[in-house]
Tab-separated table of N, CA, C and O in Angstrom:
chain	number	residue	atom	x	y	z
A	1	UNK	N	5.397	3.519	8.188
A	1	UNK	CA	5.652	3.337	9.592
A	1	UNK	C	5.024	4.507	10.352
A	1	UNK	O	5.121	5.655	9.929
A	2	UNK	N	4.366	4.194	11.448
A	2	UNK	CA	3.733	5.225	12.247
A	2	UNK	C	4.772	5.959	13.098
A	2	UNK	O	5.921	5.527	13.202
A	3	UNK	N	4.356	7.038	13.727
A	3	UNK	CA	5.258	7.816	14.574
A	3	UNK	C	5.811	6.998	15.729
A	3	UNK	O	6.929	7.235	16.184
A	4	UNK	N	5.037	6.015	16.204
A	4	UNK	CA	5.508	5.193	17.319
A	4	UNK	C	6.260	3.934	16.862
A	4	UNK	O	6.498	3.028	17.645
A	5	UNK	N	6.608	3.866	15.574
A	5	UNK	CA	7.432	2.772	15.061
A	5	UNK	C	6.684	1.553	14.587
A	5	UNK	O	7.306	0.553	14.232
A	6	UNK	N	5.367	1.609	14.559
A	6	UNK	CA	4.586	0.469	14.070
A	6	UNK	C	4.613	0.448	12.548
A	6	UNK	O	4.347	1.456	11.904
A	7	UNK	N	4.937	-0.701	12.023
A	7	UNK	CA	4.999	-0.877	10.572
A	7	UNK	C	3.665	-1.415	10.077
A	7	UNK	O	3.049	-2.244	10.731
A	8	UNK	N	3.214	-0.928	8.932
A	8	UNK	CA	1.996	-1.481	8.337
A	8	UNK	C	2.244	-1.701	6.849
A	8	UNK	O	3.092	-1.051	6.251
A	9	UNK	N	1.513	-2.628	6.306
A	9	UNK	CA	1.683	-3.003	4.905
A	9	UNK	C	0.457	-2.595	4.113
A	9	UNK	O	-0.645	-3.054	4.372
A	10	UNK	N	0.681	-1.752	3.138
A	10	UNK	CA	-0.390	-1.240	2.285
A	10	UNK	C	-0.606	-2.152	1.078
A	10	UNK	O	-1.711	-2.318	0.602
A	11	UNK	N	0.481	-2.732	0.584
A	11	UNK	CA	0.397	-3.550	-0.630
A	11	UNK	C	1.596	-4.479	-0.711
A	11	UNK	O	2.621	-4.251	-0.065
A	12	UNK	N	1.448	-5.506	-1.498
A	12	UNK	CA	2.566	-6.357	-1.882
A	12	UNK	C	2.753	-6.196	-3.380
A	12	UNK	O	1.782	-6.275	-4.135
A	13	UNK	N	3.947	-5.951	-3.781
A	13	UNK	CA	4.262	-5.802	-5.200
A	13	UNK	C	5.067	-7.042	-5.593
A	13	UNK	O	6.247	-7.151	-5.280
A	14	UNK	N	4.403	-7.964	-6.222
A	14	UNK	CA	5.041	-9.227	-6.597
A	14	UNK	C	5.857	-9.048	-7.874
A	14	UNK	O	5.861	-7.978	-8.485
A	15	UNK	N	6.525	-10.101	-8.241
A	15	UNK	CA	7.362	-10.080	-9.438
A	15	UNK	C	6.599	-9.574	-10.655
A	15	UNK	O	5.413	-9.853	-10.818
A	16	UNK	N	7.322	-8.852	-11.501
A	16	UNK	CA	6.818	-8.398	-12.801
A	16	UNK	C	5.571	-7.526	-12.705
A	16	UNK	O	4.708	-7.579	-13.570
A	17	UNK	N	5.489	-6.749	-11.629
A	17	UNK	CA	4.375	-5.819	-11.505
A	17	UNK	C	4.905	-4.402	-11.347
A	17	UNK	O	6.104	-4.171	-11.352
A	18	UNK	N	4.003	-3.470	-11.170
A	18	UNK	CA	4.318	-2.052	-11.194
A	18	UNK	C	3.834	-1.407	-9.904
A	18	UNK	O	2.810	-1.798	-9.355
A	19	UNK	N	4.554	-0.399	-9.449
A	19	UNK	CA	4.131	0.354	-8.267
A	19	UNK	C	4.373	1.836	-8.524
A	19	UNK	O	5.325	2.209	-9.210
A	20	UNK	N	3.521	2.637	-7.966
A	20	UNK	CA	3.699	4.075	-8.085
A	20	UNK	C	2.547	4.790	-7.422
A	20	UNK	O	1.507	4.190	-7.144
A	21	UNK	N	2.741	6.062	-7.155
A	21	UNK	CA	1.711	6.864	-6.519
A	21	UNK	C	1.180	7.880	-7.515
A	21	UNK	O	1.858	8.862	-7.832
A	22	UNK	N	-0.017	7.640	-8.009
A	22	UNK	CA	-0.619	8.573	-8.963
A	22	UNK	C	-0.864	9.939	-8.337
A	22	UNK	O	-0.611	10.973	-8.948
A	23	UNK	N	-1.357	9.948	-7.108
A	23	UNK	CA	-1.642	11.227	-6.444
A	23	UNK	C	-0.366	12.021	-6.226
A	23	UNK	O	-0.322	13.230	-6.470
A	24	UNK	N	0.677	11.367	-5.772
A	24	UNK	CA	1.931	12.077	-5.518
A	24	UNK	C	2.463	12.719	-6.782
A	24	UNK	O	2.881	13.884	-6.770
A	25	UNK	N	2.427	11.999	-7.864
A	25	UNK	CA	2.984	12.526	-9.108
A	25	UNK	C	2.082	13.563	-9.767
A	25	UNK	O	2.537	14.598	-10.213
A	26	UNK	N	0.810	13.282	-9.812
A	26	UNK	CA	-0.112	14.185	-10.507
A	26	UNK	C	-0.474	15.431	-9.710
A	26	UNK	O	-0.759	16.477	-10.288
A	27	UNK	N	-0.461	15.325	-8.388
A	27	UNK	CA	-0.845	16.457	-7.551
A	27	UNK	C	0.349	17.073	-6.827
A	27	UNK	O	0.182	17.948	-5.989
A	28	UNK	N	1.533	16.564	-7.127
A	28	UNK	CA	2.768	17.043	-6.510
A	28	UNK	C	2.697	16.959	-4.979
A	28	UNK	O	3.027	17.902	-4.271
A	29	UNK	N	2.234	15.816	-4.487
A	29	UNK	CA	2.141	15.570	-3.056
A	29	UNK	C	3.344	14.758	-2.602
A	29	UNK	O	3.910	13.993	-3.389
A	30	UNK	N	3.719	14.881	-1.347
A	30	UNK	CA	4.818	14.044	-0.854
A	30	UNK	C	4.371	12.583	-0.783
A	30	UNK	O	3.200	12.294	-0.548
A	31	UNK	N	5.304	11.692	-0.984
A	31	UNK	CA	5.033	10.262	-0.810
A	31	UNK	C	5.265	9.962	0.663
A	31	UNK	O	6.347	10.213	1.184
A	32	UNK	N	4.254	9.445	1.328
A	32	UNK	CA	4.324	9.279	2.774
A	32	UNK	C	4.556	7.825	3.202
A	32	UNK	O	4.383	7.491	4.361
A	33	UNK	N	4.948	6.991	2.279
A	33	UNK	CA	5.242	5.612	2.614
A	33	UNK	C	6.473	5.171	1.833
A	33	UNK	O	6.894	5.805	0.883
A	34	UNK	N	7.055	4.085	2.282
A	34	UNK	CA	8.259	3.579	1.645
A	34	UNK	C	8.031	2.205	1.062
A	34	UNK	O	6.942	1.633	1.155
A	35	UNK	N	9.069	1.690	0.480
A	35	UNK	CA	9.048	0.357	-0.113
A	35	UNK	C	10.167	-0.446	0.533
A	35	UNK	O	11.278	0.060	0.707
A	36	UNK	N	9.854	-1.673	0.882
A	36	UNK	CA	10.846	-2.550	1.477
A	36	UNK	C	10.899	-3.831	0.660
A	36	UNK	O	9.877	-4.488	0.461
A	37	UNK	N	12.089	-4.169	0.181
A	37	UNK	CA	12.274	-5.439	-0.520
A	37	UNK	C	12.481	-6.528	0.523
A	37	UNK	O	13.369	-6.424	1.366
A	38	UNK	N	11.657	-7.554	0.477
A	38	UNK	CA	11.752	-8.651	1.432
A	38	UNK	C	12.644	-9.773	0.933
A	38	UNK	O	12.969	-10.683	1.686
A	39	UNK	N	13.029	-9.697	-0.325
A	39	UNK	CA	13.894	-10.700	-0.948
A	39	UNK	C	14.867	-9.966	-1.864
A	39	UNK	O	14.638	-8.796	-2.194
A	40	UNK	N	15.926	-10.633	-2.324
A	40	UNK	CA	16.797	-9.987	-3.318
A	40	UNK	C	15.942	-9.526	-4.507
A	40	UNK	O	15.092	-10.262	-4.991
A	41	UNK	N	16.151	-8.301	-4.923
A	41	UNK	CA	15.251	-7.669	-5.879
A	41	UNK	C	16.009	-6.902	-6.952
A	41	UNK	O	16.988	-6.237	-6.659
A	42	UNK	N	15.530	-7.001	-8.182
A	42	UNK	CA	15.990	-6.127	-9.246
A	42	UNK	C	14.851	-5.160	-9.501
A	42	UNK	O	13.727	-5.566	-9.784
A	43	UNK	N	15.141	-3.892	-9.364
A	43	UNK	CA	14.114	-2.871	-9.455
A	43	UNK	C	14.434	-1.916	-10.593
A	43	UNK	O	15.547	-1.420	-10.695
A	44	UNK	N	13.465	-1.693	-11.443
A	44	UNK	CA	13.604	-0.712	-12.514
A	44	UNK	C	12.838	0.531	-12.097
A	44	UNK	O	11.688	0.439	-11.676
A	45	UNK	N	13.471	1.686	-12.204
A	45	UNK	CA	12.813	2.921	-11.797
A	45	UNK	C	12.831	3.925	-12.934
A	45	UNK	O	13.682	3.869	-13.817
A	46	UNK	N	11.882	4.830	-12.866
A	46	UNK	CA	11.825	5.932	-13.828
A	46	UNK	C	11.152	7.106	-13.135
A	46	UNK	O	10.235	6.917	-12.332
A	47	UNK	N	11.591	8.287	-13.453
A	47	UNK	CA	10.929	9.465	-12.889
A	47	UNK	C	9.607	9.680	-13.618
A	47	UNK	O	9.443	9.271	-14.766
A	48	UNK	N	8.691	10.325	-12.958
A	48	UNK	CA	7.395	10.589	-13.574
A	48	UNK	C	7.564	11.482	-14.796
A	48	UNK	O	6.896	11.277	-15.814
A	49	UNK	N	8.468	12.429	-14.724
A	49	UNK	CA	8.681	13.319	-15.873
A	49	UNK	C	9.194	12.536	-17.084
A	49	UNK	O	8.826	12.845	-18.221
A	50	UNK	N	10.003	11.519	-16.856
A	50	UNK	CA	10.441	10.667	-17.966
A	50	UNK	C	9.270	9.893	-18.557
A	50	UNK	O	9.165	9.728	-19.767
A	51	UNK	N	8.377	9.402	-17.672
A	51	UNK	CA	7.180	8.717	-18.158
A	51	UNK	C	6.334	9.653	-19.003
A	51	UNK	O	5.881	9.292	-20.085
A	52	UNK	N	6.116	10.849	-18.501
A	52	UNK	CA	5.284	11.816	-19.215
A	52	UNK	C	5.889	12.137	-20.571
A	52	UNK	O	5.172	12.240	-21.573
A	53	UNK	N	7.202	12.264	-20.634
A	53	UNK	CA	7.868	12.535	-21.912
A	53	UNK	C	7.604	11.397	-22.898
A	53	UNK	O	7.335	11.644	-24.081
A	54	UNK	N	7.662	10.162	-22.417
A	54	UNK	CA	7.349	9.015	-23.291
A	54	UNK	C	5.895	9.064	-23.746
A	54	UNK	O	5.596	8.790	-24.909
A	55	UNK	N	4.987	9.394	-22.837
A	55	UNK	CA	3.569	9.481	-23.190
A	55	UNK	C	3.365	10.485	-24.313
A	55	UNK	O	2.600	10.259	-25.248
A	56	UNK	N	4.035	11.617	-24.203
A	56	UNK	CA	3.874	12.690	-25.185
A	56	UNK	C	4.520	12.360	-26.529
A	56	UNK	O	4.047	12.804	-27.569
A	57	UNK	N	5.585	11.583	-26.515
A	57	UNK	CA	6.338	11.310	-27.741
A	57	UNK	C	5.837	10.100	-28.512
A	57	UNK	O	5.977	10.045	-29.727
A	58	UNK	N	5.287	9.122	-27.805
A	58	UNK	CA	4.912	7.864	-28.464
A	58	UNK	C	3.519	7.428	-28.021
A	58	UNK	O	3.308	7.134	-26.838
A	59	UNK	N	2.559	7.345	-28.925
A	59	UNK	CA	1.181	6.963	-28.559
A	59	UNK	C	1.093	5.618	-27.826
A	59	UNK	O	0.236	5.457	-26.953
A	60	UNK	N	1.973	4.682	-28.148
A	60	UNK	CA	1.907	3.379	-27.481
A	60	UNK	C	2.209	3.518	-25.997
A	60	UNK	O	1.621	2.841	-25.163
A	61	UNK	N	3.103	4.438	-25.643
A	61	UNK	CA	3.402	4.659	-24.228
A	61	UNK	C	2.269	5.405	-23.536
A	61	UNK	O	2.021	5.207	-22.344
A	62	UNK	N	1.573	6.252	-24.255
A	62	UNK	CA	0.405	6.926	-23.692
A	62	UNK	C	-0.636	5.879	-23.301
A	62	UNK	O	-1.235	5.940	-22.232
A	63	UNK	N	-0.843	4.897	-24.174
A	63	UNK	CA	-1.781	3.804	-23.882
A	63	UNK	C	-1.273	2.977	-22.698
A	63	UNK	O	-2.051	2.607	-21.816
A	64	UNK	N	0.029	2.702	-22.660
A	64	UNK	CA	0.603	1.962	-21.538
A	64	UNK	C	0.368	2.716	-20.230
A	64	UNK	O	-0.019	2.127	-19.228
A	65	UNK	N	0.579	4.028	-20.247
A	65	UNK	CA	0.346	4.835	-19.055
A	65	UNK	C	-1.094	4.759	-18.590
A	65	UNK	O	-1.376	4.651	-17.385
A	66	UNK	N	-2.029	4.810	-19.516
A	66	UNK	CA	-3.447	4.701	-19.163
A	66	UNK	C	-3.746	3.334	-18.561
A	66	UNK	O	-4.445	3.216	-17.552
A	67	UNK	N	-3.195	2.291	-19.166
A	67	UNK	CA	-3.424	0.932	-18.654
A	67	UNK	C	-2.825	0.765	-17.256
A	67	UNK	O	-3.436	0.143	-16.386
A	68	UNK	N	-1.633	1.331	-17.027
A	68	UNK	CA	-1.025	1.256	-15.696
A	68	UNK	C	-1.874	1.997	-14.672
A	68	UNK	O	-2.080	1.515	-13.551
A	69	UNK	N	-2.365	3.175	-15.051
A	69	UNK	CA	-3.216	3.952	-14.147
A	69	UNK	C	-4.496	3.171	-13.825
A	69	UNK	O	-4.922	3.118	-12.659
A	70	UNK	N	-5.102	2.559	-14.825
A	70	UNK	CA	-6.304	1.758	-14.593
A	70	UNK	C	-5.998	0.613	-13.640
A	70	UNK	O	-6.761	0.334	-12.712
A	71	UNK	N	-4.874	-0.060	-13.871
A	71	UNK	CA	-4.479	-1.209	-13.047
A	71	UNK	C	-4.288	-0.769	-11.597
A	71	UNK	O	-4.791	-1.413	-10.667
A	72	UNK	N	-3.601	0.366	-11.384
A	72	UNK	CA	-3.383	0.864	-10.027
A	72	UNK	C	-4.701	1.247	-9.350
A	72	UNK	O	-4.921	0.933	-8.182
A	73	UNK	N	-5.581	1.910	-10.090
A	73	UNK	CA	-6.866	2.313	-9.516
A	73	UNK	C	-7.740	1.105	-9.173
A	73	UNK	O	-8.413	1.087	-8.140
A	74	UNK	N	-7.734	0.101	-10.020
A	74	UNK	CA	-8.510	-1.113	-9.758
A	74	UNK	C	-7.989	-1.801	-8.504
A	74	UNK	O	-8.764	-2.211	-7.636
A	75	UNK	N	-6.661	-1.931	-8.395
A	75	UNK	CA	-6.075	-2.555	-7.195
A	75	UNK	C	-6.485	-1.801	-5.947
A	75	UNK	O	-6.840	-2.386	-4.933
A	76	UNK	N	-6.410	-0.468	-6.015
A	76	UNK	CA	-6.749	0.364	-4.859
A	76	UNK	C	-8.226	0.195	-4.483
A	76	UNK	O	-8.566	0.063	-3.309
A	77	UNK	N	-9.102	0.184	-5.469
A	77	UNK	CA	-10.528	0.032	-5.185
A	77	UNK	C	-10.829	-1.341	-4.584
A	77	UNK	O	-11.582	-1.453	-3.619
A	78	UNK	N	-10.236	-2.390	-5.141
A	78	UNK	CA	-10.482	-3.730	-4.620
A	78	UNK	C	-9.949	-3.871	-3.195
A	78	UNK	O	-10.565	-4.532	-2.353
A	79	UNK	N	-8.813	-3.247	-2.917
A	79	UNK	CA	-8.244	-3.269	-1.563
A	79	UNK	C	-9.182	-2.568	-0.583
A	79	UNK	O	-9.495	-3.094	0.486
A	80	UNK	N	-9.654	-1.380	-0.938
A	80	UNK	CA	-10.569	-0.645	-0.069
A	80	UNK	C	-11.862	-1.429	0.133
A	80	UNK	O	-12.378	-1.523	1.256
A	81	UNK	N	-12.363	-2.012	-0.922
A	81	UNK	CA	-13.595	-2.801	-0.841
A	81	UNK	C	-13.428	-3.982	0.112
A	81	UNK	O	-14.306	-4.256	0.928
A	82	UNK	N	-12.298	-4.663	0.023
A	82	UNK	CA	-12.089	-5.832	0.886
A	82	UNK	C	-12.002	-5.414	2.352
A	82	UNK	O	-12.550	-6.088	3.222
A	83	UNK	N	-11.340	-4.293	2.641
A	83	UNK	CA	-11.228	-3.842	4.028
A	83	UNK	C	-12.575	-3.392	4.586
A	83	UNK	O	-12.836	-3.542	5.782
A	84	UNK	N	-13.424	-2.858	3.735
A	84	UNK	CA	-14.723	-2.370	4.189
A	84	UNK	C	-15.782	-3.463	4.276
A	84	UNK	O	-16.669	-3.411	5.130
A	85	UNK	N	-15.719	-4.439	3.392
A	85	UNK	CA	-16.835	-5.374	3.266
A	85	UNK	C	-16.540	-6.811	3.667
A	85	UNK	O	-17.470	-7.593	3.817
A	86	UNK	N	-15.284	-7.172	3.811
A	86	UNK	CA	-14.972	-8.575	4.067
A	86	UNK	C	-14.484	-8.805	5.495
A	86	UNK	O	-13.857	-7.937	6.094
A	87	UNK	N	-14.777	-9.980	5.985
A	87	UNK	CA	-14.220	-10.425	7.255
A	87	UNK	C	-12.766	-10.845	7.023
A	87	UNK	O	-12.342	-11.091	5.891
A	88	UNK	N	-12.013	-10.962	8.094
A	88	UNK	CA	-10.592	-11.311	8.001
A	88	UNK	C	-10.373	-12.634	7.256
A	88	UNK	O	-9.439	-12.755	6.468
A	89	UNK	N	-11.236	-13.603	7.483
A	89	UNK	CA	-11.091	-14.902	6.808
A	89	UNK	C	-11.196	-14.739	5.297
A	89	UNK	O	-10.388	-15.293	4.557
A	90	UNK	N	-12.167	-13.962	4.848
A	90	UNK	CA	-12.324	-13.732	3.412
A	90	UNK	C	-11.106	-12.989	2.838
A	90	UNK	O	-10.641	-13.316	1.751
A	91	UNK	N	-10.623	-11.987	3.587
A	91	UNK	CA	-9.447	-11.245	3.117
A	91	UNK	C	-8.244	-12.172	3.010
A	91	UNK	O	-7.466	-12.103	2.055
A	92	UNK	N	-8.088	-13.069	3.987
A	92	UNK	CA	-6.964	-14.018	3.949
A	92	UNK	C	-7.093	-14.967	2.760
A	92	UNK	O	-6.119	-15.186	2.030
A	93	UNK	N	-8.266	-15.517	2.550
A	93	UNK	CA	-8.463	-16.443	1.425
A	93	UNK	C	-8.223	-15.742	0.088
A	93	UNK	O	-7.640	-16.323	-0.829
A	94	UNK	N	-8.651	-14.499	-0.023
A	94	UNK	CA	-8.377	-13.717	-1.236
A	94	UNK	C	-6.880	-13.491	-1.405
A	94	UNK	O	-6.352	-13.547	-2.514
A	95	UNK	N	-6.185	-13.214	-0.303
A	95	UNK	CA	-4.737	-13.014	-0.358
A	95	UNK	C	-4.052	-14.292	-0.856
A	95	UNK	O	-3.186	-14.237	-1.722
A	96	UNK	N	-4.448	-15.422	-0.309
A	96	UNK	CA	-3.866	-16.711	-0.721
A	96	UNK	C	-4.109	-16.954	-2.208
A	96	UNK	O	-3.228	-17.419	-2.923
A	97	UNK	N	-5.304	-16.623	-2.662
A	97	UNK	CA	-5.651	-16.804	-4.074
A	97	UNK	C	-4.838	-15.856	-4.968
A	97	UNK	O	-4.337	-16.256	-6.011
A	98	UNK	N	-4.708	-14.601	-4.531
A	98	UNK	CA	-4.004	-13.610	-5.337
A	98	UNK	C	-2.489	-13.787	-5.288
A	98	UNK	O	-1.805	-13.546	-6.280
A	99	UNK	N	-1.958	-14.195	-4.140
A	99	UNK	CA	-0.511	-14.307	-3.950
A	99	UNK	C	-0.138	-15.683	-3.388
A	99	UNK	O	0.419	-15.773	-2.292
A	100	UNK	N	-0.404	-16.768	-4.093
A	100	UNK	CA	-0.151	-18.095	-3.517
A	100	UNK	C	1.308	-18.330	-3.117
A	100	UNK	O	1.571	-18.989	-2.105
A	101	UNK	N	2.235	-17.778	-3.859
A	101	UNK	CA	3.651	-17.974	-3.526
A	101	UNK	C	4.088	-17.117	-2.347
A	101	UNK	O	4.963	-17.510	-1.575
A	102	UNK	N	3.508	-15.939	-2.203
A	102	UNK	CA	3.922	-15.040	-1.126
A	102	UNK	C	3.549	-15.572	0.250
A	102	UNK	O	4.223	-15.280	1.231
A	103	UNK	N	2.487	-16.338	0.332
A	103	UNK	CA	2.056	-16.881	1.625
A	103	UNK	C	3.193	-17.665	2.266
A	103	UNK	O	3.381	-17.610	3.481
A	104	UNK	N	3.986	-18.342	1.470
A	104	UNK	CA	5.086	-19.158	1.977
A	104	UNK	C	6.373	-18.350	2.150
A	104	UNK	O	7.246	-18.730	2.913
A	105	UNK	N	6.488	-17.229	1.440
A	105	UNK	CA	7.759	-16.495	1.399
A	105	UNK	C	7.810	-15.257	2.283
A	105	UNK	O	8.882	-14.793	2.627
A	106	UNK	N	6.668	-14.713	2.635
A	106	UNK	CA	6.617	-13.444	3.356
A	106	UNK	C	6.392	-13.715	4.844
A	106	UNK	O	5.547	-14.544	5.201
A	107	UNK	N	7.122	-13.012	5.723
A	107	UNK	CA	6.868	-13.182	7.162
A	107	UNK	C	5.402	-12.922	7.505
A	107	UNK	O	4.767	-12.019	6.963
A	108	UNK	N	4.889	-13.716	8.425
A	108	UNK	CA	3.468	-13.664	8.764
A	108	UNK	C	3.029	-12.303	9.302
A	108	UNK	O	1.903	-11.883	9.078
A	109	UNK	N	3.926	-11.590	9.998
A	109	UNK	CA	3.517	-10.286	10.530
A	109	UNK	C	3.246	-9.289	9.417
A	109	UNK	O	2.411	-8.392	9.575
A	110	UNK	N	3.907	-9.448	8.259
A	110	UNK	CA	3.610	-8.584	7.116
A	110	UNK	C	2.228	-8.894	6.546
A	110	UNK	O	1.461	-7.986	6.222
A	111	UNK	N	1.933	-10.174	6.440
A	111	UNK	CA	0.622	-10.577	5.918
A	111	UNK	C	-0.481	-10.127	6.871
A	111	UNK	O	-1.495	-9.582	6.440
A	112	UNK	N	-0.283	-10.322	8.154
A	112	UNK	CA	-1.276	-9.904	9.143
A	112	UNK	C	-1.530	-8.401	9.047
A	112	UNK	O	-2.689	-7.955	9.041
A	113	UNK	N	-0.478	-7.630	8.946
A	113	UNK	CA	-0.623	-6.181	8.838
A	113	UNK	C	-1.407	-5.814	7.588
A	113	UNK	O	-2.308	-4.976	7.634
A	114	UNK	N	-1.103	-6.443	6.482
A	114	UNK	CA	-1.814	-6.186	5.229
A	114	UNK	C	-3.304	-6.503	5.366
A	114	UNK	O	-4.153	-5.793	4.847
A	115	UNK	N	-3.605	-7.564	6.095
A	115	UNK	CA	-4.997	-7.982	6.272
A	115	UNK	C	-5.724	-7.148	7.324
A	115	UNK	O	-6.939	-7.247	7.460
A	116	UNK	N	-4.986	-6.349	8.077
A	116	UNK	CA	-5.601	-5.519	9.105
A	116	UNK	C	-5.895	-6.266	10.391
A	116	UNK	O	-6.828	-5.922	11.113
A	117	UNK	N	-5.097	-7.305	10.666
A	117	UNK	CA	-5.286	-8.099	11.876
A	117	UNK	C	-3.931	-8.296	12.547
A	117	UNK	O	-2.890	-7.976	11.982
A	118	UNK	N	-3.949	-8.855	13.754
A	118	UNK	CA	-2.695	-9.136	14.457
A	118	UNK	C	-2.109	-10.453	13.957
A	118	UNK	O	-2.815	-11.283	13.357
A	119	UNK	N	-0.844	-10.651	14.271
A	119	UNK	CA	-0.196	-11.907	13.891
A	119	UNK	C	-0.837	-13.091	14.623
A	119	UNK	O	-0.993	-14.175	14.046
A	120	UNK	N	-1.253	-12.893	15.865
A	120	UNK	CA	-1.926	-13.940	16.638
A	120	UNK	C	-3.251	-14.299	15.974
A	120	UNK	O	-3.586	-15.479	15.825
A	121	UNK	N	-4.006	-13.281	15.554
A	121	UNK	CA	-5.283	-13.539	14.864
A	121	UNK	C	-5.056	-14.294	13.566
A	121	UNK	O	-5.829	-15.195	13.222
A	122	UNK	N	-4.010	-13.935	12.840
A	122	UNK	CA	-3.703	-14.645	11.592
A	122	UNK	C	-3.378	-16.103	11.873
A	122	UNK	O	-3.845	-16.992	11.156
A	123	UNK	N	-2.620	-16.364	12.906
A	123	UNK	CA	-2.271	-17.737	13.253
A	123	UNK	C	-3.532	-18.545	13.568
A	123	UNK	O	-3.693	-19.677	13.091
A	124	UNK	N	-4.436	-17.964	14.349
A	124	UNK	CA	-5.709	-18.636	14.668
A	124	UNK	C	-6.533	-18.876	13.408
A	124	UNK	O	-7.094	-19.951	13.199
A	125	UNK	N	-6.604	-17.845	12.581
A	125	UNK	CA	-7.390	-17.918	11.350
A	125	UNK	C	-6.876	-19.048	10.451
A	125	UNK	O	-7.658	-19.816	9.898
A	126	UNK	N	-5.553	-19.150	10.325
A	126	UNK	CA	-4.963	-20.167	9.455
A	126	UNK	C	-5.269	-21.580	9.945
A	126	UNK	O	-5.373	-22.502	9.144
A	127	UNK	N	-5.420	-21.740	11.249
A	127	UNK	CA	-5.748	-23.072	11.794
A	127	UNK	C	-7.175	-23.488	11.452
A	127	UNK	O	-7.494	-24.675	11.434
A	128	UNK	N	-8.036	-22.491	11.177
A	128	UNK	CA	-9.446	-22.810	10.933
A	128	UNK	C	-9.800	-22.933	9.452
A	128	UNK	O	-10.898	-23.410	9.140
A	129	UNK	N	-8.914	-22.502	8.557
A	129	UNK	CA	-9.243	-22.590	7.123
A	129	UNK	C	-8.499	-23.721	6.461
A	129	UNK	O	-7.576	-24.243	6.911
């Protein structure tokens, strides 16, 4: 949320996925964003130090940590690429493809914010695709 109260959406974390801030944990930076559950949610949490302890104690968890880091970095790169190179229509179609169930379940203003457009623009866009 911005200083003037505007909410923006950086990501959607759908069922059975993972979220975390690599920079915050690895560089000891503050986390400057929050998480909002839009539906009833069961959330499993772990501290980074607990993760690191697992990585050090069990090779399989070290591999899991690497795979999670790769997954997070890939998501971040694809998100940045879409914002830099795609028009709003392409970003919306990609969103529908990636999150077909969320399109029906998430309020439109959240989707519009994620796509980097207004809710009015999203409504117009949806009428044309």
